Protein backbone atom coordinates (compact mmCIF):
# COMPACT_ATOMS: atom_id res chain seq x y z
CA UNK A 1 0.00 0.00 0.00
CA UNK A 2 1.32 3.42 -0.90
CA UNK A 3 1.10 6.00 1.89
CA UNK A 4 1.16 9.75 1.43
CA UNK A 5 2.30 11.89 4.34
CA UNK A 6 0.83 15.39 4.57
CA UNK A 7 2.09 18.25 6.72
CA UNK A 8 0.04 21.32 7.58
CA UNK A 9 1.66 24.69 7.19
CA UNK A 10 0.55 28.29 6.67
CA UNK A 11 3.07 30.44 4.79
CA UNK A 12 2.57 34.10 5.53
CA UNK A 13 3.00 35.45 2.02
CA UNK A 14 2.37 32.69 -0.42
CA UNK A 15 -0.19 30.35 -1.83
CA UNK A 16 0.41 27.11 -3.64
CA UNK A 17 -1.17 25.63 -6.74
CA UNK A 18 -0.64 22.52 -8.82
CA UNK A 19 0.02 23.12 -12.47
CA UNK A 20 -2.28 20.84 -14.44
CA UNK A 21 -2.57 20.62 -18.21
CA UNK A 22 -6.03 21.78 -19.17
CA UNK A 23 -8.38 19.47 -21.00
CA UNK A 24 -8.73 20.21 -24.67
CA UNK A 25 -12.37 19.87 -25.62
CA UNK A 26 -14.59 20.04 -28.62
CA UNK A 27 -18.11 19.42 -29.70
CA UNK A 28 -20.02 17.69 -32.40
CA UNK A 29 -21.50 20.97 -33.57
CA UNK A 30 -19.73 23.56 -35.71
CA UNK A 31 -18.34 25.63 -32.83
CA UNK A 32 -16.50 27.97 -35.21
CA UNK A 33 -19.52 29.23 -37.12
CA UNK A 34 -20.43 32.77 -36.01
CA UNK A 35 -23.79 33.11 -34.31
CA UNK A 36 -26.00 35.95 -33.25
CA UNK A 37 -25.75 37.34 -29.74
CA UNK A 38 -28.12 35.27 -27.53
CA UNK A 39 -29.31 38.45 -25.79
CA UNK A 40 -30.89 39.74 -28.99
CA UNK A 41 -34.62 39.12 -28.75
CA UNK A 42 -35.65 39.28 -32.43
CA UNK A 43 -33.85 36.57 -34.47
CA UNK A 44 -34.32 38.52 -37.71
CA UNK A 45 -32.84 41.63 -36.14
CA UNK A 46 -29.93 39.55 -34.82
CA UNK A 47 -29.27 38.06 -38.25
CA UNK A 48 -29.34 41.51 -39.84
CA UNK A 49 -26.80 42.79 -37.33
CA UNK A 50 -24.60 39.76 -37.93
CA UNK A 51 -24.82 40.18 -41.71
CA UNK A 52 -23.64 43.79 -41.39
CA UNK A 53 -20.50 42.50 -39.65
CA UNK A 54 -19.82 39.23 -41.48
CA UNK A 55 -21.11 39.99 -44.97
CA UNK A 56 -17.69 40.43 -46.57
CA UNK A 57 -15.76 37.85 -44.55
CA UNK A 58 -14.97 34.17 -45.10
CA UNK A 59 -17.74 33.29 -42.62
CA UNK A 60 -20.20 35.35 -44.65
CA UNK A 61 -19.45 33.34 -47.78
CA UNK A 62 -18.87 29.81 -46.44
CA UNK A 63 -19.52 27.60 -43.45
CA UNK A 64 -17.11 25.32 -41.61
CA UNK A 65 -17.59 21.55 -41.32
CA UNK A 66 -15.64 18.68 -39.78
CA UNK A 67 -15.92 19.91 -36.20
CA UNK A 68 -16.22 16.49 -34.56
CA UNK A 69 -14.04 14.92 -31.92
CA UNK A 70 -12.26 11.73 -32.93
CA UNK A 71 -12.61 8.87 -30.44
CA UNK A 72 -9.39 6.88 -30.02
CA UNK A 73 -8.55 3.81 -27.96
CA UNK A 74 -5.62 1.58 -27.11
CA UNK A 75 -3.93 -0.44 -24.38
CA UNK A 76 -0.89 0.56 -22.38
CA UNK A 77 1.24 -0.29 -19.38
CA UNK A 78 1.23 1.71 -16.14
CA UNK A 79 4.37 1.38 -14.00
CA UNK A 80 5.35 2.53 -10.51
CA UNK A 81 2.46 0.92 -8.62
CA UNK A 82 4.46 -0.89 -5.95
CA UNK A 83 2.40 -3.97 -5.14
CA UNK A 84 -0.90 -2.47 -6.32
CA UNK A 85 -0.52 -3.67 -9.90
CA UNK A 86 -1.21 -7.07 -11.37
CA UNK A 87 0.77 -9.96 -12.81
CA UNK A 88 -2.29 -10.95 -14.78
CA UNK A 89 -3.10 -9.89 -18.31
CA UNK A 90 -6.13 -11.27 -20.18
CA UNK A 91 -4.88 -13.76 -22.76
CA UNK A 92 -6.23 -12.04 -25.89
CA UNK A 93 -4.27 -8.91 -24.87
CA UNK A 94 -1.03 -10.50 -23.73
CA UNK A 95 0.60 -11.02 -27.13
CA UNK A 96 -0.40 -7.55 -28.30
CA UNK A 97 0.98 -5.98 -25.12
CA UNK A 98 4.28 -7.88 -25.40
CA UNK A 99 4.60 -6.73 -29.00
CA UNK A 100 3.86 -3.11 -28.03
CA UNK A 101 6.38 -3.15 -25.16
CA UNK A 102 9.07 -4.71 -27.36
CA UNK A 103 8.46 -2.12 -30.06
CA UNK A 104 8.96 0.71 -27.57
CA UNK A 105 12.07 -0.90 -26.08
CA UNK A 106 13.58 -1.52 -29.51
CA UNK A 107 12.98 2.10 -30.46
CA UNK A 108 15.14 3.12 -27.49
CA UNK A 109 18.07 1.27 -29.06
CA UNK A 110 19.67 0.27 -25.74
CA UNK A 111 18.72 -3.41 -25.56
CA UNK A 112 19.70 -6.51 -27.52
CA UNK A 113 16.78 -8.49 -28.95
CA UNK A 114 17.18 -11.10 -26.20
CA UNK A 115 17.10 -8.38 -23.54
CA UNK A 116 14.04 -6.85 -25.17
CA UNK A 117 12.16 -10.15 -24.98
CA UNK A 118 13.15 -10.77 -21.37
CA UNK A 119 12.43 -7.21 -20.27
CA UNK A 120 8.99 -7.18 -21.90
CA UNK A 121 7.95 -10.39 -20.14
CA UNK A 122 9.36 -9.15 -16.82
CA UNK A 123 7.49 -5.85 -17.06
CA UNK A 124 4.20 -7.48 -17.91
CA UNK A 125 4.53 -10.04 -15.07
CA UNK A 126 5.28 -7.58 -12.26
CA UNK A 127 2.96 -6.37 -9.49
CA UNK A 128 4.53 -2.94 -10.06
CA UNK A 129 2.74 -2.70 -13.42
CA UNK A 130 -0.82 -2.90 -14.73
CA UNK A 131 -2.30 -3.21 -18.20
CA UNK A 132 -4.84 -0.44 -18.81
CA UNK A 133 -7.34 0.57 -21.45
CA UNK A 134 -6.60 4.09 -22.70
CA UNK A 135 -9.29 6.25 -24.33
CA UNK A 136 -9.46 9.85 -25.46
CA UNK A 137 -11.01 12.38 -27.84
CA UNK A 138 -8.80 14.15 -30.37
CA UNK A 139 -10.10 17.74 -30.86
CA UNK A 140 -11.53 18.77 -34.23
CA UNK A 141 -9.06 20.48 -36.56
CA UNK A 142 -6.10 19.44 -34.40
CA UNK A 143 -2.53 20.03 -35.58
CA UNK A 144 0.04 17.24 -35.53
CA UNK A 145 1.41 17.19 -31.97
CA UNK A 146 -1.69 18.76 -30.38
CA UNK A 147 -2.34 17.58 -26.82
CA UNK A 148 -5.52 16.15 -25.27
CA UNK A 149 -6.49 14.35 -22.06
CA UNK A 150 -6.80 10.58 -21.91
CA UNK A 151 -8.57 8.30 -19.45
CA UNK A 152 -6.94 5.09 -18.22
CA UNK A 153 -8.74 2.13 -16.69
CA UNK A 154 -7.34 -1.17 -15.42
CA UNK A 155 -8.48 -3.91 -17.79
CA UNK A 156 -11.28 -6.21 -16.73
CA UNK A 157 -10.04 -9.56 -15.51
CA UNK A 158 -6.94 -8.19 -13.77
CA UNK A 159 -6.57 -7.90 -9.99
CA UNK A 160 -5.06 -4.40 -10.11
CA UNK A 161 -5.93 -2.61 -6.86
CA UNK A 162 -4.96 0.99 -7.60
CA UNK A 163 -3.32 3.16 -10.27
CA UNK A 164 -2.31 5.78 -7.69
CA UNK A 165 1.21 7.12 -8.27
CA UNK A 166 1.58 5.30 -11.57
CA UNK A 167 2.90 6.48 -14.90
CA UNK A 168 1.63 5.40 -18.30
CA UNK A 169 4.33 4.18 -20.67
CA UNK A 170 4.00 5.43 -24.25
CA UNK A 171 1.29 3.52 -26.10
CA UNK A 172 -0.49 3.81 -29.44
CA UNK A 173 -4.09 4.99 -29.79
CA UNK A 174 -6.25 3.87 -32.68
CA UNK A 175 -9.48 4.84 -34.38
CA UNK A 176 -12.05 2.25 -33.39
CA UNK A 177 -15.53 1.20 -34.43
CA UNK A 178 -18.21 -0.69 -32.49
CA UNK A 179 -20.17 -3.10 -34.68
CA UNK A 180 -23.83 -4.16 -34.28
CA UNK A 181 -22.82 -7.12 -32.07
CA UNK A 182 -20.83 -4.88 -29.72
CA UNK A 183 -17.44 -5.99 -31.07
CA UNK A 184 -14.65 -3.44 -31.45
CA UNK A 185 -12.55 -3.11 -34.61
CA UNK A 186 -9.35 -1.05 -34.44
CA UNK A 187 -8.07 1.05 -37.32
CA UNK A 188 -4.73 2.75 -37.81
CA UNK A 189 -2.80 4.44 -34.98
CA UNK A 190 -3.48 8.20 -35.02
CA UNK A 191 -2.16 9.24 -31.60
CA UNK A 192 0.03 8.22 -28.67
CA UNK A 193 -0.36 8.66 -24.92
CA UNK A 194 1.96 8.72 -21.93
CA UNK A 195 2.48 10.49 -18.62
CA UNK A 196 1.67 10.48 -14.89
CA UNK A 197 -1.71 9.25 -13.67
CA UNK A 198 -3.87 11.88 -12.01
CA UNK A 199 -6.66 10.82 -9.66
CA UNK A 200 -8.95 13.61 -8.53
CA UNK A 201 -9.85 13.71 -4.83
CA UNK A 202 -12.78 16.03 -4.19
CA UNK A 203 -12.69 17.80 -0.80
CA UNK A 204 -16.06 19.02 0.42
CA UNK A 205 -16.64 22.18 2.45
CA UNK A 206 -16.91 20.02 5.59
CA UNK A 207 -13.47 18.55 4.99
CA UNK A 208 -14.65 15.10 3.85
CA UNK A 209 -12.99 13.59 0.78
CA UNK A 210 -14.59 11.61 -1.99
CA UNK A 211 -12.21 8.96 -3.28
CA UNK A 212 -12.36 8.11 -6.99
CA UNK A 213 -12.40 4.63 -8.46
CA UNK A 214 -8.79 3.69 -7.72
CA UNK A 215 -8.60 1.55 -10.87
CA UNK A 216 -9.14 4.58 -13.11
CA UNK A 217 -7.36 7.88 -13.66
CA UNK A 218 -6.51 10.64 -16.10
CA UNK A 219 -3.34 11.61 -17.90
CA UNK A 220 -3.80 15.35 -18.28
CA UNK A 221 -2.56 16.45 -21.69
CA UNK A 222 -1.10 12.96 -22.10
CA UNK A 223 -2.50 12.31 -25.58
CA UNK A 224 -0.52 13.51 -28.60
CA UNK A 225 -2.14 13.72 -32.02
CA UNK A 226 -0.03 12.20 -34.83
CA UNK A 227 -1.99 13.24 -37.91
CA UNK A 228 -3.25 16.57 -39.19
CA UNK A 229 -7.02 16.84 -38.87
CA UNK A 230 -8.20 19.25 -41.58
CA UNK A 231 -11.51 21.05 -41.61
CA UNK A 232 -13.57 22.01 -44.66
CA UNK A 233 -15.10 25.28 -45.81
CA UNK A 234 -18.26 24.70 -47.84
CA UNK A 235 -19.80 27.29 -50.17
CA UNK A 236 -23.63 27.27 -50.40
CA UNK A 237 -23.37 27.40 -54.22
CA UNK A 238 -20.54 26.48 -56.57
CA UNK A 239 -18.15 29.25 -57.62
CA UNK A 240 -14.60 28.65 -58.86
CA UNK A 241 -13.82 32.36 -58.51
CA UNK A 242 -15.02 32.66 -54.91
CA UNK A 243 -13.40 29.37 -53.86
CA UNK A 244 -10.04 30.54 -55.25
CA UNK A 245 -10.46 33.97 -53.65
CA UNK A 246 -11.07 32.43 -50.22
CA UNK A 247 -8.18 29.98 -50.65
CA UNK A 248 -5.73 32.71 -51.68
CA UNK A 249 -6.87 35.08 -48.92
CA UNK A 250 -6.37 32.45 -46.19
CA UNK A 251 -2.98 31.37 -47.54
CA UNK A 252 -1.60 34.90 -47.82
CA UNK A 253 -2.84 35.89 -44.35
CA UNK A 254 -2.00 32.74 -42.35
CA UNK A 255 0.22 30.59 -44.54
CA UNK A 256 3.70 32.10 -44.03
CA UNK A 257 4.59 30.61 -47.40
CA UNK A 258 2.83 27.33 -46.65
CA UNK A 259 -0.34 26.25 -48.45
CA UNK A 260 -2.82 25.64 -45.65
CA UNK A 261 -6.02 26.08 -47.67
CA UNK A 262 -6.72 24.18 -50.89
CA UNK A 263 -9.80 24.61 -53.10
CA UNK A 264 -10.70 21.03 -53.99
CA UNK A 265 -13.85 21.95 -55.92
CA UNK A 266 -16.02 25.02 -56.67
CA UNK A 267 -17.77 24.67 -53.31
CA UNK A 268 -15.24 22.88 -51.06
CA UNK A 269 -12.00 24.18 -49.53
CA UNK A 270 -9.87 21.96 -47.30
CA UNK A 271 -8.04 23.87 -44.56
CA UNK A 272 -5.57 22.85 -41.85
CA UNK A 273 -4.30 24.87 -38.89
CA UNK A 274 -0.58 25.81 -39.18
CA UNK A 275 1.82 24.36 -36.56
CA UNK A 276 2.20 27.73 -34.81
CA UNK A 277 -1.50 27.48 -33.84
CA UNK A 278 -1.04 24.09 -32.16
CA UNK A 279 -3.24 23.70 -29.04
CA UNK A 280 -5.11 26.88 -29.94
CA UNK A 281 -6.71 25.64 -33.14
CA UNK A 282 -10.13 26.96 -32.10
CA UNK A 283 -8.74 30.52 -32.15
CA UNK A 284 -7.27 29.92 -35.59
CA UNK A 285 -10.60 28.84 -37.06
CA UNK A 286 -12.33 31.80 -35.41
CA UNK A 287 -9.86 34.09 -37.16
CA UNK A 288 -10.39 32.31 -40.49
CA UNK A 289 -14.16 32.70 -40.31
CA UNK A 290 -13.88 36.42 -39.49
CA UNK A 291 -11.17 37.18 -42.07
CA UNK A 292 -12.24 39.86 -44.60
CA UNK A 293 -12.22 38.65 -48.19
CA UNK A 294 -10.29 41.70 -49.40
CA UNK A 295 -6.86 42.98 -48.41
CA UNK A 296 -7.44 46.52 -49.73
CA UNK A 297 -6.18 48.74 -46.91
CA UNK A 298 -8.34 51.73 -47.72
CA UNK A 299 -11.48 49.63 -47.65
CA UNK A 300 -10.44 47.85 -44.47
CA UNK A 301 -9.81 51.13 -42.60
CA UNK A 302 -13.31 52.32 -43.51
CA UNK A 303 -14.75 48.95 -42.54
CA UNK A 304 -12.92 49.00 -39.20
CA UNK A 305 -14.33 52.41 -38.34
CA UNK A 306 -17.83 51.26 -39.24
CA UNK A 307 -17.44 48.13 -37.10
CA UNK A 308 -16.39 50.07 -34.00
CA UNK A 309 -19.37 52.35 -34.51
CA UNK A 310 -21.60 49.28 -34.47
CA UNK A 311 -20.37 48.59 -30.91
CA UNK A 312 -22.20 51.77 -29.84
CA UNK A 313 -25.58 50.38 -30.90
CA UNK A 314 -27.92 48.65 -28.43
CA UNK A 315 -27.21 44.91 -28.15
CA UNK A 316 -24.34 44.75 -30.63
CA UNK A 317 -22.93 41.44 -31.83
CA UNK A 318 -19.80 42.50 -29.96
CA UNK A 319 -17.88 39.22 -30.13
CA UNK A 320 -18.16 38.97 -33.92
CA UNK A 321 -17.31 42.65 -34.33
CA UNK A 322 -14.18 42.28 -32.21
CA UNK A 323 -13.07 39.09 -33.97
CA UNK A 324 -13.48 40.69 -37.40
CA UNK A 325 -11.40 43.69 -36.31
CA UNK A 326 -8.76 41.34 -34.89
CA UNK A 327 -8.65 39.35 -38.14
CA UNK A 328 -7.86 42.55 -40.05
CA UNK A 329 -4.47 42.65 -38.37
CA UNK A 330 -2.27 45.58 -37.40
CA UNK A 331 -4.07 48.16 -39.51
CA UNK A 332 -7.03 47.90 -37.11
CA UNK A 333 -4.94 49.08 -34.13
CA UNK A 334 -4.86 52.72 -35.23
CA UNK A 335 -8.67 52.66 -35.47
CA UNK A 336 -9.50 50.97 -32.14
CA UNK A 337 -7.00 53.12 -30.18
CA UNK A 338 -9.37 56.08 -30.52
CA UNK A 339 -11.99 54.16 -28.51
CA UNK A 340 -9.92 53.13 -25.48
CA UNK A 341 -11.46 56.05 -23.54
CA UNK A 342 -14.98 55.79 -24.93
CA UNK A 343 -17.81 56.60 -22.52
CA UNK A 344 -19.44 53.17 -22.99
CA UNK A 345 -17.80 50.25 -21.19
CA UNK A 346 -18.63 47.71 -23.94
CA UNK A 347 -16.99 49.84 -26.61
CA UNK A 348 -13.91 50.48 -24.43
CA UNK A 349 -13.47 46.84 -23.52
CA UNK A 350 -13.83 45.27 -26.96
CA UNK A 351 -11.75 47.97 -28.65
CA UNK A 352 -9.00 47.40 -26.08
CA UNK A 353 -9.30 43.61 -26.41
CA UNK A 354 -8.65 43.91 -30.13
CA UNK A 355 -5.65 46.15 -29.43
CA UNK A 356 -4.24 43.83 -26.78
CA UNK A 357 -4.54 40.76 -28.98
CA UNK A 358 -2.72 42.70 -31.70
CA UNK A 359 0.07 43.49 -29.18
CA UNK A 360 -0.74 47.16 -28.51
CA UNK A 361 0.71 47.90 -25.06
CA UNK A 362 -1.56 50.96 -24.72
CA UNK A 363 -4.52 48.59 -24.35
CA UNK A 364 -3.14 46.97 -21.17
CA UNK A 365 -4.38 49.71 -18.81
CA UNK A 366 -7.92 49.54 -20.21
CA UNK A 367 -8.17 45.76 -19.81
CA UNK A 368 -6.49 45.93 -16.39
CA UNK A 369 -9.13 48.38 -15.09
CA UNK A 370 -11.89 45.95 -16.07
CA UNK A 371 -9.98 43.10 -14.42
CA UNK A 372 -9.70 44.99 -11.13
CA UNK A 373 -13.30 46.25 -10.92
CA UNK A 374 -15.42 43.73 -9.01
CA UNK A 375 -18.67 44.91 -10.64
CA UNK A 376 -17.39 44.70 -14.21
CA UNK A 377 -19.29 42.22 -16.42
CA UNK A 378 -16.00 41.67 -18.27
CA UNK A 379 -13.89 41.01 -15.19
CA UNK A 380 -13.13 37.31 -15.59
CA UNK A 381 -12.65 37.66 -19.34
CA UNK A 382 -10.31 40.62 -18.80
CA UNK A 383 -8.07 38.66 -16.41
CA UNK A 384 -7.93 35.81 -18.92
CA UNK A 385 -7.02 38.26 -21.71
CA UNK A 386 -4.13 39.65 -19.67
CA UNK A 387 -2.96 36.12 -18.99
CA UNK A 388 -2.98 35.07 -22.64
CA UNK A 389 -1.46 38.32 -23.95
CA UNK A 390 2.05 38.40 -25.37
CA UNK A 391 2.50 42.03 -24.23
CA UNK A 392 5.06 42.01 -21.39
CA UNK A 393 3.34 44.89 -19.56
CA UNK A 394 0.28 42.67 -18.99
CA UNK A 395 2.18 40.84 -16.23
CA UNK A 396 2.17 43.89 -13.94
CA UNK A 397 -1.62 43.94 -13.25
CA UNK A 398 -1.60 40.13 -13.05
CA UNK A 399 0.88 40.30 -10.15
CA UNK A 400 -1.42 42.77 -8.38
CA UNK A 401 -4.42 40.48 -8.91
CA UNK A 402 -2.69 37.72 -6.92
CA UNK A 403 -3.89 39.66 -3.84
CA UNK A 404 -7.51 39.88 -5.00
CA UNK A 405 -10.21 38.63 -2.58
CA UNK A 406 -11.81 36.58 -5.38
CA UNK A 407 -10.14 33.15 -5.50
CA UNK A 408 -11.10 32.56 -9.14
CA UNK A 409 -9.46 35.83 -10.14
CA UNK A 410 -6.30 34.92 -8.23
CA UNK A 411 -6.08 31.55 -9.95
CA UNK A 412 -6.60 33.11 -13.39
CA UNK A 413 -3.89 35.66 -12.62
CA UNK A 414 -1.53 32.89 -11.51
CA UNK A 415 -2.23 30.85 -14.65
CA UNK A 416 -1.40 33.85 -16.80
CA UNK A 417 1.88 34.46 -14.98
CA UNK A 418 2.76 30.76 -15.14
CA UNK A 419 2.20 30.83 -18.90
CA UNK A 420 4.89 33.52 -19.13
CA UNK A 421 7.24 31.78 -16.65
CA UNK A 422 7.11 34.96 -14.58
CA UNK A 423 10.14 35.40 -12.34
CA UNK A 424 7.98 35.94 -9.23
CA UNK A 425 6.90 32.28 -9.32
CA UNK A 426 9.10 29.72 -7.59
CA UNK A 427 8.75 26.36 -9.29
CA UNK A 428 9.39 22.95 -7.73
CA UNK A 429 9.28 19.71 -9.72
CA UNK A 430 7.76 16.61 -8.15
CA UNK A 431 9.76 14.14 -10.20
CA UNK A 432 8.04 10.99 -9.02
CA UNK A 433 4.54 12.19 -9.94
CA UNK A 434 5.51 14.36 -12.89
CA UNK A 435 3.59 17.37 -11.55
CA UNK A 436 4.80 20.82 -10.59
CA UNK A 437 4.25 22.89 -7.45
CA UNK A 438 4.36 26.67 -7.93
CA UNK A 439 4.82 28.95 -4.92
CA UNK A 440 3.41 32.37 -5.71
CA UNK A 441 3.92 35.57 -3.64
CA UNK A 442 0.73 37.03 -2.27
CA UNK A 443 -0.32 39.01 0.79
CA UNK A 444 -3.85 37.55 0.66
CA UNK A 445 -5.12 34.46 2.47
CA UNK A 446 -3.26 31.28 1.46
CA UNK A 447 -5.13 28.85 -0.78
């Protein structure tokens, strides 16, 4: 049995958090298609407002398809279980597991073939190890190398007691299909998985803990996609000219010399997210859908001014307006800067958000004010924007927010600073578990 010793302490100026890789999700719907603001009561009015914003963008001419998660499955070996593992492996799996282990050992290039065979059998027959089923969902539109969470579960028929403290050896994940009789057929390997097992222990307000099923666990960010998952832009009616225009516009704006969009027919364009957008593919497709179809600077300046004016109207489709301005690129900064001090909070915030995402340091103060005001409807979003910004000055208000009375705000501020490897954070590696403990300076109550 593995025992964990805990010591109580109360540091006077710090709080501690575990760094966990966030789950990468998706949905079966087209999450990238622009939609009307849900607060708009009249659907026709909402569609008219949306058309005024999106009419001359990619999203106004085409819709995005292929936004489904890809279910993957495989079997792997968890090690480091002490005596909580199992020597048993169901017979149909044993040969496959031995082959998988040998393949991984051979890839390392440090064993002779005889040693590989002996080591594979020894690993599989140890109480320190357990054979597990590994499942996950690859996000839609994922780049090669994109990360996702996987679930591990001790296989039925084994006497594994617990996966606590274990680590999943690298294993292959396959596309699979369930037939009408309930049988499972595996396709080609499209991903791999490895990493430390995380088991969530929920602590209630009264101090009681809810233990999870000890034979299951998560590997946070442990899945790695091996194949590019393209999406498709579909035109409502066939047009060679429009399909080529959209393809060329996307390639010149996002391609960096690489062809990432390809018009396969008059109404179908295949598109893949570039590697620099890995693990933020959803943002890439948002930008694609809001990209103006023209690159004429004079027109775009006029359009940008008209879009900011639309923010002043009652119930604007603010998200789509801001994303369209952002997709215009640097030329939009000179337009939105004039609205950083606008009398209306919505106009100020979204204009500054566009500026911040386009690396305008002058926008930091505007977003920071919203992040610090407890009654701001944009507060949480503003803290997250500061945390994801590449403007160095955004770290200053994040450090101040570590002292905020709102725990959620403090955690968001910490996550933003951790993303930038801010020098105020002291990082300690827990090598056995593979997790990290960050000690963060704060004068507020320890978490």
